[in-house]
Structure formats: C-alpha cells, structure tokens
Coordinates of C-alpha atoms and ligand atoms in Angstrom, one line a residue:
X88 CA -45.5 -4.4 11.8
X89 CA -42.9 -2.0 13.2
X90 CA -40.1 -2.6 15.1
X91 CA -37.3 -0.3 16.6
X92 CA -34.1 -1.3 17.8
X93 CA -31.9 1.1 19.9
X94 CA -28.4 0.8 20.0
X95 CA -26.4 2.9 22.6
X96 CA -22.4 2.8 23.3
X97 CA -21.1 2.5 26.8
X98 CA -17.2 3.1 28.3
X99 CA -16.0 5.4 25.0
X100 CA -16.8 7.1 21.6
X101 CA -14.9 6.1 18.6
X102 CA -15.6 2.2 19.4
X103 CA -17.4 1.4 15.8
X104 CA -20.8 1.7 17.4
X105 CA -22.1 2.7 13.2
X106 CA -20.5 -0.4 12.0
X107 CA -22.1 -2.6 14.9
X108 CA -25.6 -1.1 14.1
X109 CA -24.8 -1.2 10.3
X110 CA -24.1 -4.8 10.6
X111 CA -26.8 -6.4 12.6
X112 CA -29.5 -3.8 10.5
X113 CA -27.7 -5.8 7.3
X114 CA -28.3 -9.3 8.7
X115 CA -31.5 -8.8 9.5
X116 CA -32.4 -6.9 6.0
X117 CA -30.5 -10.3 4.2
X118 CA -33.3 -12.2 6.2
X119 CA -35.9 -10.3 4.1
X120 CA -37.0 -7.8 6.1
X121 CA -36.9 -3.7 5.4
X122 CA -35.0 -2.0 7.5
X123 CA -33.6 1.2 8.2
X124 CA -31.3 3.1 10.3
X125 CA -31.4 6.5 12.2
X126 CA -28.5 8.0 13.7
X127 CA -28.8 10.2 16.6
X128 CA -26.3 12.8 17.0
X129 CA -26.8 14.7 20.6
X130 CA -25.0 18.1 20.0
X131 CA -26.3 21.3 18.9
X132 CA -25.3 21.4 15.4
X133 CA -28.6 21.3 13.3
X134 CA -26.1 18.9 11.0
X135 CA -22.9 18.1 10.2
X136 CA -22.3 20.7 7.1
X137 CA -20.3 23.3 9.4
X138 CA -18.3 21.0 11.4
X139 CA -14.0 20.8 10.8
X140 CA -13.3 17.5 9.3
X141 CA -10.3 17.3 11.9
X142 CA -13.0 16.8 14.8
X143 CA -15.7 15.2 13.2
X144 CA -14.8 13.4 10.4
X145 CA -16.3 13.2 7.0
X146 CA -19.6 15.2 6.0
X147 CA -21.5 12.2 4.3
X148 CA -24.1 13.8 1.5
X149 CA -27.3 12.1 1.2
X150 CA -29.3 11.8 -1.9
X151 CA -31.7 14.9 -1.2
X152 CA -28.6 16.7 -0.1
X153 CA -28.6 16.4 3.6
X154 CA -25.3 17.0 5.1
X155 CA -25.1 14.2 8.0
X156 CA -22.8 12.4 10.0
X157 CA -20.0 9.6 8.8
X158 CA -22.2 6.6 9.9
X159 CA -24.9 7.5 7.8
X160 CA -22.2 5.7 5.2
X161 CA -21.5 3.0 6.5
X162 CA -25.5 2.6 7.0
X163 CA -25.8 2.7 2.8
X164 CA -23.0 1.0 2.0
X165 CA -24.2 -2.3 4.5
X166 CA -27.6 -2.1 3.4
X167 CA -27.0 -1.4 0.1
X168 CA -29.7 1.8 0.4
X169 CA -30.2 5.1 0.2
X170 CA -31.3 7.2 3.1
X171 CA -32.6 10.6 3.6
X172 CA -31.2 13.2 5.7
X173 CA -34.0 12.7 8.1
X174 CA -32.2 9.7 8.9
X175 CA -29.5 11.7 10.7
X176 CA -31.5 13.2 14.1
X177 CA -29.5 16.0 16.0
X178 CA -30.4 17.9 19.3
X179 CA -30.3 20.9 17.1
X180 CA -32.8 19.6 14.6
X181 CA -34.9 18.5 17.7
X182 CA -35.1 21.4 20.1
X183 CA -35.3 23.9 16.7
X184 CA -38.6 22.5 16.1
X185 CA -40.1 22.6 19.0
X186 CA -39.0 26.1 19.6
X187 CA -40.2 27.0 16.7
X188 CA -43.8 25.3 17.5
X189 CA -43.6 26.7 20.9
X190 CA -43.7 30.3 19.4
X191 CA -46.2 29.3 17.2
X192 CA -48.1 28.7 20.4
X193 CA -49.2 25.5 19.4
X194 CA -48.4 24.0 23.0
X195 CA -51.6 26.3 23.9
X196 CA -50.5 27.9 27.3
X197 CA -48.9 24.5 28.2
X198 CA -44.8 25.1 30.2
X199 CA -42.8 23.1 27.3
X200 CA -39.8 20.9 29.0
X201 CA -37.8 18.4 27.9
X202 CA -40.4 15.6 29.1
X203 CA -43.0 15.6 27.5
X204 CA -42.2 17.8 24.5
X205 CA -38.5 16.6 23.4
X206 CA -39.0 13.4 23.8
X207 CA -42.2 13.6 22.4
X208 CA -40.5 15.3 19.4
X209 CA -37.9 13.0 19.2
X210 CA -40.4 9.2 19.4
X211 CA -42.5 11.6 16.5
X212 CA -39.3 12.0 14.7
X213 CA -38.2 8.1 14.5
X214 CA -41.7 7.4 13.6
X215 CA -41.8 10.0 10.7
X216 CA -38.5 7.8 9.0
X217 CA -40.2 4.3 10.4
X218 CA -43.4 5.5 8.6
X219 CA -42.0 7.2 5.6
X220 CA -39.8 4.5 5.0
X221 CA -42.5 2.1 5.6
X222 CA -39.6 -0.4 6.9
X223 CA -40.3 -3.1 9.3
X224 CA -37.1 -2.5 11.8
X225 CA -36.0 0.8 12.3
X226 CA -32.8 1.0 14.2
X227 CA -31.1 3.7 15.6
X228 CA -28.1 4.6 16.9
X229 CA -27.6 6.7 19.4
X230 CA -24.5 8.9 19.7
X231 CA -22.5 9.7 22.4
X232 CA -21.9 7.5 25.4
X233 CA -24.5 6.5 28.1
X234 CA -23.9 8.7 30.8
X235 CA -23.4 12.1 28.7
X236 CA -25.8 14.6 29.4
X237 CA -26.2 15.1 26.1
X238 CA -27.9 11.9 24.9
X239 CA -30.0 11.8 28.3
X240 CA -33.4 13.1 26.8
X241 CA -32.8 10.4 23.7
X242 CA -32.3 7.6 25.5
X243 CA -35.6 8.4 27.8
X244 CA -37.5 8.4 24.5
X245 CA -35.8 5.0 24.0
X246 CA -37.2 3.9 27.3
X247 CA -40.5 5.5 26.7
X248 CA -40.9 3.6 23.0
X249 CA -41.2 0.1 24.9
X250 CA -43.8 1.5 27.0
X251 CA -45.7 2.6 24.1
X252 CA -45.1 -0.1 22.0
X253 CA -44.5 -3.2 24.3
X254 CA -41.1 -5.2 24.6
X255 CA -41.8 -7.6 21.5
X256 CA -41.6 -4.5 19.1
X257 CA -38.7 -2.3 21.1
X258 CA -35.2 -4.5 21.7
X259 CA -31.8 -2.5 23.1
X260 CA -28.2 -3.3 22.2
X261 CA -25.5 -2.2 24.5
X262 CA -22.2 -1.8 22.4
X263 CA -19.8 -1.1 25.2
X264 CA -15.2 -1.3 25.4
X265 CA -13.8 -4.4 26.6
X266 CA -9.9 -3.2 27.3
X267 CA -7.5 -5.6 27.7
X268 CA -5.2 -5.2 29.8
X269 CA -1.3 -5.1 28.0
X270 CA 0.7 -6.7 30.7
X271 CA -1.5 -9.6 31.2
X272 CA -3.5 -10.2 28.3
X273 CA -6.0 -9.8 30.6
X274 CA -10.3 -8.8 28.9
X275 CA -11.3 -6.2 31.7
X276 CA -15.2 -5.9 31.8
X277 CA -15.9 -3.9 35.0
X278 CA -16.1 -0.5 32.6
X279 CA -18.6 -2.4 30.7
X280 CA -20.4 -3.5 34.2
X281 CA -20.5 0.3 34.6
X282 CA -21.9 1.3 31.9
X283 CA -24.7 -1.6 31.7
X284 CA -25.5 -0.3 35.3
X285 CA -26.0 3.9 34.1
X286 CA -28.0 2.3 31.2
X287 CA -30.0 0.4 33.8
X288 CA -30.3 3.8 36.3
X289 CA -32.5 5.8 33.4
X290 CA -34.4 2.5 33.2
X291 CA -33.0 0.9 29.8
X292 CA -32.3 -3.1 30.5
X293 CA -30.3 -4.1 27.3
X294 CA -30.8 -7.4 24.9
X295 CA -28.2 -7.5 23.9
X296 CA -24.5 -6.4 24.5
X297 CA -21.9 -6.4 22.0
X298 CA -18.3 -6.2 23.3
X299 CA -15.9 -4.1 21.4
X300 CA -12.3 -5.6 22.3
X301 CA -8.8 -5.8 20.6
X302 CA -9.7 -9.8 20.9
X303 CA -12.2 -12.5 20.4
X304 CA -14.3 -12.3 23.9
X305 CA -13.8 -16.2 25.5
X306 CA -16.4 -18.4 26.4
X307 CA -15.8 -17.8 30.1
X308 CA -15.7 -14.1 30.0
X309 CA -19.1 -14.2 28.1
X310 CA -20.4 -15.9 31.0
X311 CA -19.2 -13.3 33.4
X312 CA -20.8 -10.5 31.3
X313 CA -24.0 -12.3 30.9
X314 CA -24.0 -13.1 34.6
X315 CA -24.2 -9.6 35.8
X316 CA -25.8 -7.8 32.7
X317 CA -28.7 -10.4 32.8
X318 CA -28.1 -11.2 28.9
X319 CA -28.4 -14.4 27.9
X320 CA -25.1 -16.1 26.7
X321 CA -26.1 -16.0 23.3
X322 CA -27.1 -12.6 23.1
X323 CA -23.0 -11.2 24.2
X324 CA -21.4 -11.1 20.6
X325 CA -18.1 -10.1 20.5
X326 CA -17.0 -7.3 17.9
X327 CA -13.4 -8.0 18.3
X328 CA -10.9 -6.2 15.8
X329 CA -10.7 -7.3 12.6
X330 CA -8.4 -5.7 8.9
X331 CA -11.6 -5.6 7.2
X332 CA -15.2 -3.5 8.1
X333 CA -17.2 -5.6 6.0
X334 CA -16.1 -8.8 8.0
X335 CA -18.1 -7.7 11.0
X336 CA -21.5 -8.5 9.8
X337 CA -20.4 -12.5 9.5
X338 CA -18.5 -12.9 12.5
X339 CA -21.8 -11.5 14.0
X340 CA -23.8 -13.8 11.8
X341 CA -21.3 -16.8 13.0
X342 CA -22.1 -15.9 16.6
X343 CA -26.2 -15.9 16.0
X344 CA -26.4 -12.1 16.9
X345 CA -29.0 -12.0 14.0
X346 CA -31.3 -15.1 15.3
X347 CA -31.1 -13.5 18.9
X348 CA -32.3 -10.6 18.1
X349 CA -34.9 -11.9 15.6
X350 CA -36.5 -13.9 18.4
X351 CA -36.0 -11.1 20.5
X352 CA -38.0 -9.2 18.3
X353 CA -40.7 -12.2 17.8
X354 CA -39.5 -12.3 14.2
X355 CA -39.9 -15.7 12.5
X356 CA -36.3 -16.1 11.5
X357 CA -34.2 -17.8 8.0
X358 CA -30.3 -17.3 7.9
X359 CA -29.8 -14.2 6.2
X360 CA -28.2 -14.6 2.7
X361 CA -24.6 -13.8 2.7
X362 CA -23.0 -15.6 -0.3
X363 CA -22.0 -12.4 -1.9
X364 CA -21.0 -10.3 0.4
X365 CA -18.6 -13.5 1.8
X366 CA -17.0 -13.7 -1.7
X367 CA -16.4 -9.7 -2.0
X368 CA -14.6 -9.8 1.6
X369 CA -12.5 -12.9 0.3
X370 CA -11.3 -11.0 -2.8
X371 CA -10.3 -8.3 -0.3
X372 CA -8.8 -10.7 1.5
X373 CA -7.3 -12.7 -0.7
X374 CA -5.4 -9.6 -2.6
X375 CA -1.9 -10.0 -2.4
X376 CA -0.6 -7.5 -5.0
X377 CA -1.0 -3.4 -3.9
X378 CA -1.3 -1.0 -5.6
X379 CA -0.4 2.3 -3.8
X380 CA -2.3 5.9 -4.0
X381 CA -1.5 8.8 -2.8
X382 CA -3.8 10.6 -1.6
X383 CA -3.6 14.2 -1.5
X384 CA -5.3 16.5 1.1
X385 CA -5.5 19.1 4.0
X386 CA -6.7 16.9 6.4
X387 CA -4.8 13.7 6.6
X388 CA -4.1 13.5 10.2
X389 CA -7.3 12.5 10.4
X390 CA -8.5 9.8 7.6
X391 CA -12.0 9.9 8.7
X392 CA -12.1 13.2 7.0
X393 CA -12.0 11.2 3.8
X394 CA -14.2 7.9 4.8
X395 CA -16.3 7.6 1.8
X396 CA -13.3 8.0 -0.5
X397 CA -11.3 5.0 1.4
X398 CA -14.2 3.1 1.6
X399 CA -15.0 3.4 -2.5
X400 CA -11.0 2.6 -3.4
X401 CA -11.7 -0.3 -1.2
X402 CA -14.8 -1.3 -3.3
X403 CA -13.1 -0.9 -6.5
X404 CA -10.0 -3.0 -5.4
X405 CA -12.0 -5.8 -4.9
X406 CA -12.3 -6.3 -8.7
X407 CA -9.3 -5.4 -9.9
X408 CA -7.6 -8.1 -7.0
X409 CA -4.8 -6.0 -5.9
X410 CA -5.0 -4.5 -2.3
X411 CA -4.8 -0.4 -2.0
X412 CA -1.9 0.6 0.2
X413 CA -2.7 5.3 0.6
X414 CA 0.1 7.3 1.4
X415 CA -1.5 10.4 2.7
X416 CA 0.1 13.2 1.2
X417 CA -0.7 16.9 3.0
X418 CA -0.7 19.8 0.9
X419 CA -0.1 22.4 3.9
X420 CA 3.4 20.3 4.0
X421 CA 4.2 21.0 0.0
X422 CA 3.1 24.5 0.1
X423 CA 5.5 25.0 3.3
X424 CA 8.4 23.3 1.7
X425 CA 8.3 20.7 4.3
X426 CA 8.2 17.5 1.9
X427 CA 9.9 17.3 -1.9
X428 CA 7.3 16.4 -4.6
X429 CA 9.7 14.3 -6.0
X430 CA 9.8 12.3 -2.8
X431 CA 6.0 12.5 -2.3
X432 CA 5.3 10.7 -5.2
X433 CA 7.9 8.2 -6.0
X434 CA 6.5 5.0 -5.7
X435 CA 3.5 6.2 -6.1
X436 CA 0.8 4.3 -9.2
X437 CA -1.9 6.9 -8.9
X438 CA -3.1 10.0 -6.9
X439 CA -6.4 11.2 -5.6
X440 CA -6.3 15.0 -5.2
X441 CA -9.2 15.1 -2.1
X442 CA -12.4 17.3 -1.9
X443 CA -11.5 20.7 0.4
X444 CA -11.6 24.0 1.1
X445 CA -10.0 27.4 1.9
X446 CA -7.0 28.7 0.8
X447 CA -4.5 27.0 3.3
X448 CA -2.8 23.9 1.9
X449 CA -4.5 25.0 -1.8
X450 CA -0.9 26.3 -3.7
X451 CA 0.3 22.8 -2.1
X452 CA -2.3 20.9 -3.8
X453 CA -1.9 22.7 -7.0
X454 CA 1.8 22.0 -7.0
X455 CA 1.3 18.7 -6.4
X456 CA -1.4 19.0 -9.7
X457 CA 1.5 19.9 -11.8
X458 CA 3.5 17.3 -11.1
X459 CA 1.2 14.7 -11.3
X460 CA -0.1 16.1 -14.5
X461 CA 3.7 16.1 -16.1
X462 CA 4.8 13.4 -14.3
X463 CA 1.6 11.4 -16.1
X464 CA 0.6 9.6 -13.2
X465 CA -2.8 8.4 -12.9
X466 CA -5.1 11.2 -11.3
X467 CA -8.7 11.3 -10.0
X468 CA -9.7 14.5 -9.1
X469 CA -12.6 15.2 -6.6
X470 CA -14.8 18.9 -6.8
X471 CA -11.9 20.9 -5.2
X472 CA -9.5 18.2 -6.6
X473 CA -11.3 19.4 -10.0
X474 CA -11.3 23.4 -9.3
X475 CA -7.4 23.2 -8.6
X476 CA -6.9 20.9 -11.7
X477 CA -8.6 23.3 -13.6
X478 CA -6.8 26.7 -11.9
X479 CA -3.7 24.7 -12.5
X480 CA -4.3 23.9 -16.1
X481 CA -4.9 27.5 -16.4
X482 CA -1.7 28.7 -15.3
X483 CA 0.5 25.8 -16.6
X484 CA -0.6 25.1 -19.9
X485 CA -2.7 28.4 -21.2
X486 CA 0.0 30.7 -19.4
X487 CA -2.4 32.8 -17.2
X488 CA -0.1 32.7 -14.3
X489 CA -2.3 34.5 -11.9
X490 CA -6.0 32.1 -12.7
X491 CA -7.3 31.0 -9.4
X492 CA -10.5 30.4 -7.7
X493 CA -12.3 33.2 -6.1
X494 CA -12.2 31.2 -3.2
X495 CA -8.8 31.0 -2.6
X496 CA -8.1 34.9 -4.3
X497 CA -11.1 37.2 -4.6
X498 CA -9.4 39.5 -6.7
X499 CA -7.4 37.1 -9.4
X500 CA -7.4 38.2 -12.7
X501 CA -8.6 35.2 -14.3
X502 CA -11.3 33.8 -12.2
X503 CA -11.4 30.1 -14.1
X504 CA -13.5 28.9 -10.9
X505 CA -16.1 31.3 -9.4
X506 CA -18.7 31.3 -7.0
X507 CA -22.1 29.3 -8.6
X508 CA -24.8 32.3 -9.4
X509 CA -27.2 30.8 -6.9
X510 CA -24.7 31.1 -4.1
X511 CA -23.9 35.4 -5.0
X512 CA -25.9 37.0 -1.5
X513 CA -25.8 34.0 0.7
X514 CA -24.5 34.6 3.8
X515 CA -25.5 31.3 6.1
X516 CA -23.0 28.7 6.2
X517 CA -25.4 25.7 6.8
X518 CA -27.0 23.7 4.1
X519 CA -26.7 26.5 1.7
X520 CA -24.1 24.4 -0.9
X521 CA -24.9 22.9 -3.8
X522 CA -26.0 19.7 -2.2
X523 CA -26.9 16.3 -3.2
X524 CA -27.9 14.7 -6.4
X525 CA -28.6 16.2 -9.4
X526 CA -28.8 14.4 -13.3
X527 CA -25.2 14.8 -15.4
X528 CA -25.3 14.3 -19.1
X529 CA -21.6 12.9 -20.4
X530 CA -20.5 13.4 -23.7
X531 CA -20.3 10.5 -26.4
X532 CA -16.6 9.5 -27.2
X533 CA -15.4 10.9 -24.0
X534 CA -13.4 8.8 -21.2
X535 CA -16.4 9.7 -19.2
X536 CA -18.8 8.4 -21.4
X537 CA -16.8 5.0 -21.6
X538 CA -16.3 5.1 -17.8
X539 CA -20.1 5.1 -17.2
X540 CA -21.5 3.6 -20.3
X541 CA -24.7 5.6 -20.2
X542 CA -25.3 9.4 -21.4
X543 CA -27.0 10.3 -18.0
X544 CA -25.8 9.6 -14.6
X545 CA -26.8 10.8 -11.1
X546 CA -24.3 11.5 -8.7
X547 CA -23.9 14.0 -5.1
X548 CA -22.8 17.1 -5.1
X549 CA -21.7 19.5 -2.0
X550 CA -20.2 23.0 -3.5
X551 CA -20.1 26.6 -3.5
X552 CA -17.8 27.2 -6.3
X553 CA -17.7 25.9 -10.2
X554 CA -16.0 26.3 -13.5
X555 CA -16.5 29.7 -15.0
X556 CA -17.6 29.2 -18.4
X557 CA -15.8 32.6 -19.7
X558 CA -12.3 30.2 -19.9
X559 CA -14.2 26.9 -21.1
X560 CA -13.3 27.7 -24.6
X561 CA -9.5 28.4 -24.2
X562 CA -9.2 25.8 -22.0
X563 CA -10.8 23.2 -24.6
X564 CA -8.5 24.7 -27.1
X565 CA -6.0 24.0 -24.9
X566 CA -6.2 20.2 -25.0
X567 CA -8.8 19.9 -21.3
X568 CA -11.8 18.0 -22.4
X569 CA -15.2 19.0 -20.7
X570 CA -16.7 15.5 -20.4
X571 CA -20.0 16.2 -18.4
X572 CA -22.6 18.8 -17.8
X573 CA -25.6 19.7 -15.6
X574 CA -29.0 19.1 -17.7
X575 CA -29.3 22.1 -18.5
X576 CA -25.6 22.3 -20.0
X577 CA -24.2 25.2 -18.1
X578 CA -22.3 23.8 -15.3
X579 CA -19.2 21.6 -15.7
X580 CA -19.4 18.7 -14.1
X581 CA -15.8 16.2 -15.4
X582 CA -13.3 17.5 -17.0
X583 CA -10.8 14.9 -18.6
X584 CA -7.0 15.4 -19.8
X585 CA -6.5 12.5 -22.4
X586 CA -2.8 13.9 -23.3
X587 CA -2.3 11.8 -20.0
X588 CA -3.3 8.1 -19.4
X589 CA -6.3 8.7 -16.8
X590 CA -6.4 12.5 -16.1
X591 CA -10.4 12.9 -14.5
X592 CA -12.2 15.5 -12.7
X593 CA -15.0 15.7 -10.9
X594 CA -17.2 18.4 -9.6
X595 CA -19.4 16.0 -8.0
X596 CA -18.2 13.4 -5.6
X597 CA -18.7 9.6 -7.4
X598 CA -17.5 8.1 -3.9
X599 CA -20.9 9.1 -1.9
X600 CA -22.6 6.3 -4.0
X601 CA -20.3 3.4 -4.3
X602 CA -21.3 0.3 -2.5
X603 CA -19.3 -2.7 -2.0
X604 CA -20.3 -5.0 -3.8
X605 CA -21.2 -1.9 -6.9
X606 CA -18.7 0.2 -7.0
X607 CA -18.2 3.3 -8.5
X608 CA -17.3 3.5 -11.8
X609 CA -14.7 6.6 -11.9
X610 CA -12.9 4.6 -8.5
X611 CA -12.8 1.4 -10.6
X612 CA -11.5 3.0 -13.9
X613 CA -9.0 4.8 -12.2
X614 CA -7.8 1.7 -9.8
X615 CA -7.4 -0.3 -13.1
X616 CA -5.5 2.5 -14.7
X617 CA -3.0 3.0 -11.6
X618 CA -2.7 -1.1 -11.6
X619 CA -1.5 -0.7 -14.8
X620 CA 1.4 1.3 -13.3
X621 CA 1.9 -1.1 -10.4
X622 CA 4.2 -4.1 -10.4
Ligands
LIG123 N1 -14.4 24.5 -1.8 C1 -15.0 24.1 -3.0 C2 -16.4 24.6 -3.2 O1 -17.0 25.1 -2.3 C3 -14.9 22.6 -3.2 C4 -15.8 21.9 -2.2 C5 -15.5 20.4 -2.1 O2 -14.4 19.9 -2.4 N2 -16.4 19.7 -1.5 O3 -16.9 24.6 -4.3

C-alpha cells in the first residue's frame, strides 16, 4: 500500500501550513498507520544551512545531519519520529541532480525540460522517502503559495502522481487564509475562492480545504466554501487560532478531518488514540504559575530563529506544571550599551544563552555570561552559548583577559575555542559543519551524568568551532567541570559550573530531540532548577 497526500497553501505564507500537515500526518499515524512527511521547499538553496535565521527561521538538524527547514520539527515532534534530510526536497536539490545526470549524458541525446525530467525527478524523489521509509502515507507539504512560480513544476508532479497512481492512493489538502474582516467581524473567503480556482487552473481539485482564520469557521460559511470549492461539508476543517500548537491535531480530530481523509484515501478507519497527547496539552493548559527565562540571543526579532528551543522549554514545562513566560534578551543591545544587565535580568529565574554566530552581538552575550554566572542564576548554555561560557570563564575566572574564539578574534592570544581539525581548509559554507548526531560519553558523578542517567547519549550537533583542549586543564583547575566527551574522548561536549546551582553547557543542541510528551532532559533539569527560583 502507498498513499501520498499533498498539502499546498493558498492566499499567504506563514499561515501554519507545517503544523496543518504535522497534525492530520499525526492523526492518521495514531490510527495505526506509518506515515511520513516530506517538505517541499521551492527556492534554490540546496538546504537551509546557509540561510539568515532573520528570513528563514530556525535551521532544524536531522539525525544524519541534514540541515532543513523549521517544519521538518514540528513533523518529529507530532509524530514522535525521526526523519532524514531527504525528507526536506528543495528546487536546488532537484534541478542539481538532474544537471548533474544531464552531463553525465544519461538523458541519451534527449532536450531535458522541466516536464518530463523535473517532475520526473521530483515523483522519483517522494518515492525514494515513501520506499525507504516503507510508510503507508507519505505526505508532503509543499512550500510556497499556489500561484508562485516557484512551486509550479511541484505541484504538476502532484497532479501527475494521481494519474499514475489513481485518486484512491493520491488525496490533496488546500490550506488557504480566511481574513476576517476587523470592522465587521466579518470571515472573508473570496481570497480562498481564488486560490482554490489557480489550484484548479494547473489541474489540482482539492479534498480537502482547511481554513486558517483568527476564528472558529461557522456552520454557514462552511457551506459557502464547500459550495463553490466542491468539498464536501465535512471535509472544510477549520484551523482557527489557538495558545497552544499541539491543540490543533484534536480540534482537527473533533471536526472528523482524520475520518475524511481516511475514507478519502479508502483507509478502513478507528479513532486515532489521543489520550496522551490530550492530557500533556491539559497540563500546558492548566499551568497557572510561570516561570520566566530569559533568553539570550542575536536574533530575537524573530523567535522562529529559535523554534526548537521554545518548543523543548515548552515540553519540559509540562512536567514541572508551571507555564514558561521568555523575555528575549538581544546581545547586539548589551554590547551597544542600549539595555542595563541589571535591568535585563531582574525578574528573571533562569537564562538560555542561544546557539549563534559571528562576532556581532558575541561581547553582548559574554557580558551577559558574567552576570549570569555571578549573579547565580540558573543557565543553560547551547554550542555557542557553551563557547562564550567557556571564553568567558577564561577571562573572568583564570584572568586571561584577551581568551576568545577564533571565530570571533583570529588572532587572540588564548584561543580556548578554535576551529575543529576537520574543518582547517574548508572553504564551502553548505553542509560542511559538524552536523547531526554523534554518541557522547558523560562522566559518573557529574550533573550531566545525573541529568541523563545513562553514560552514553546521542544528541545533534551543527558546528565549526570547539573547545581547545590546550586550556582544558587550567580551566578544570579552575573549578569548570568537563562533564561529556565525543567517543573517542577528544572533543568537549558539556561543560558544568557546580560553584553555581545549575551552570550547563552544551556543544551539541539537546532541544533538536525533545518531543512533547519526552522531553529533553538538560530542558527539564534546568526548568526545575529555574522553578526553584520562581515564586
Ligand atoms: N558559531 C559556533 C560554531 O560554529 C557555534 C554554532 C552554533 O551555535 N550552532 O561552532
């Protein structure tokens, strides 16, 4: 059996279309079937690894170190999974390899175009992770909005898979902007009527059509949408806003999106089993206490740029019953003077120091370091959060006032962070980090030992840059613990502080692998420890 379910977006971007996709992919996976998800991303980037934060929001690492888009998150955290970085499909992945074939000459003679060889390469593509995966519903999401030119050879190899598979196997959801209209309350659904209609010119009739709207979509405006998309009442669900993420999978449930588009798919259908994920979305509901964390970074305009890190505080919170409230705190704004530490953290229980890089906003975060370090508030540092902490620790405590990283100062004369061996000569920016998972061996009697409970762990990595062992011995001496190492025991991978309540580093970044209802254990240990602090 396999079955593939497209999911395009209609009127604008930045509607939720991952967490519509993620949801009804959960539903169906809590019936019992294996599923997976493939997001489509139609620019040119080959993936996400080069692209600013600011525009694009988080760079989620997969297991095998594929640097992909946000929504590849929010696919593993709702279905409890781990995917690949073949899971993330990009124009620039696609048309690479068939240039690449092309001057291989293994189109024999043939004038290559974008029908029949893209789309052929990008049905192969979706078939590869169907196949590989060996799931029974693939779903994919494709990026963009219908109309783009962009996404125009993706969503004719969406048409095409019907063809070649027949309409029991191939189903369509339509996730399009309901706005409502702020002097009348009024739902406006003509931008959706548009949008069904360009899905309907390239020859796509949708399912299904989820309406994203500020409020719950009425009886009689479903009616009105079914009436001139063609969809049955019962398959227009409406994804109306809600505090929570993980709420959207029941309100779909409620609404029988899941047995629609079972039967759409000829699936024999059971309600999907929810019982646990309803209790861990009352807990976060039911939190009344907070417990506030600042979080301290270059890019907090835009809080995307730290997704999986909000997601895994969320996560934790739901055990320890108290609601996390983040002050964003940017380190370009203490390194210019333009906020007081003091003022920064006052009211604060705990701090992240956030993954980054570059030199701009780094002195800012390493101020802000200090004070959290003599101020003894609660800390969890993540990879660059660990470099600084080190590079601080350096200059504060051992008294080598000029340590740095070579990233941020080439020439310093203590390098206590420098670039990994393996990285000395490369000069491509893509996928040439230190990506993805890799075994960590923590040492007995440690915090990080008691954090995890284990003497190996796996976690995701995405760096350039690590602590040079040259200083690990002053440093130690110096009261910094080095809690965890690569298997082979070279590379630092936690470093603890235990002068202070809950001082922890890590090189690699715990929050890629929390899940809601599992999460990760350095986000927990540190919530509890910054509870402690809160009334
Ligand atoms: N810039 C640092 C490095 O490349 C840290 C990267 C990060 O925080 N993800 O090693």
């Amino acid at each position: 059996m396999r079955k593939f379910v497209f999911v395009t977006g209609g009127v604008m971007s930045g509607i939720g279309k991952g967490i519509t996709t993620a949801s009804l992919a959960m539903l169906l996976s809590r019936i019992g079937y294996s599923v997976t998800i493939i997001k489509i991303d139609p620019y040119l980037n080959v993936d996400a690894g080069t692209m600013n934060p600011y525009m694009h929001g988080e760079v989620f690492v997969t297991e095998d170190g594929g640097e992909t888009d946000l929504d590849l998150g929010h696919y593993e955290r709702f279905l409890h999974k781990s995917l690949k970085r073949y899971n993330n499909i990009t124009t620039g992945k696609i048309y690479g390899s068939v240039i690449e074939k092309e001057r291989k000459g293994e189109y024999l003679g043939q004038t290559v175009q974008i029908i029949p060889h893209i789309t052929d390469e990008i049905k192969n593509r979706i078939l590869e992770v169907s196949n590989n995966d060996g799931s029974d519903i693939t779903f994919i999401e494709i990026g963009g909005t219908v109309g783009d030119i962009e996404s125009l050879p993706f969503l004719e190899a969406a048409r095409q898979m019907m063809i070649d598979y027949g309409k029991e196997n191939v189903s369509y959801v339509h996730t399009a902007y309901l706005p409502v209209l702020q002097t009348t309350g009024e739902i406006k659904t003509k931008p959706l009527q548009h949008s069904v209609n360009e899905l309907r010119r390239i020859g796509i009739q949708p399912d299904m059509i989820v309406g994203r709207s500020s409020v719950p979509i009425p009886r009689e405006i479903k009616k009105k949408i079914s009436l001139f998309t063609s969809v049955p009442e019962a398959g227009i669900i409406s994804a109306h806003d809600v505090n929570i993420v993980y709420e959207v999978p029941l309100l779909m449930k409620e609404q029988g999106a899941s047995k629609f588009l079972a039967e759409k798919l000829d699936l024999p259908y059971k309600e999907p089993y929810m019982e646990d994920w309803v209790e861990f979305v009352d807990k976060l509901k039911r939190a009344e206490k907070t417990v506030t964390i600042a979080m301290v970074g270059k890019y907090t305009s835009l809080h995307d740029s730290y997704l999986s890190i909000k997601e895994a505080l969320i996560h934790a919170s739901a055990l320890i019953h108290k609601k996390p409230v983040l002050k964003w705190i940017e380190a370009t704004d203490i390194e210019e003077g333009k906020i007081k530490l003091e003022d920064s953290f006052s009211n604060v229980d705990g701090a992240v120091v956030l993954p980054g890089f570059g030199r701009r906003g780094s002195e800012g975060k390493i101020a802000a370091i200090r004070y959290i370090r003599e101020n003894n508030i609660p800390m969890l540092g993540i990879c660059f959060g660990l470099q600084l902490s080190v590079v601080e620790f350096a200059r504060n405590v051992l008294g080598l006032r000029e340590a740095n990283s070579t990233e941020l100062d080439p020439s310093t004369p203590y390098p206590v962070i420098t670039l990994l061996e393996e990285q000395k000569g490369i000069d491509k920016l893509g996928g040439t980090m230190r990506l993805g998972s890799y075994p960590i061996i923590l040492e007995k009697g440690t915090k990080a030992y008691s954090i995890y409970g284990k003497e190996e762990i796996l976690e995701r990595h995405r760096h350039r840059y690590e602590v040079n062992p040259d200083y690990i011995e002053k440093l130690a001496e110096a009261g910094l613990t080095f809690s965890g190492w690569s298997k082979n025991g070279k590379r630092v991978e936690i470093i603890e502080y235990n002068a202070n309540r809950f001082f922890f580093a890590t090189q690699f970044h715990p929050e890629f692998r929390s899940r809601p209802l599992f999460p990760s254990p350095p986000f927990l240990e540190f919530l509890k420890a910054s509870s402690r602090t809160s009334s």
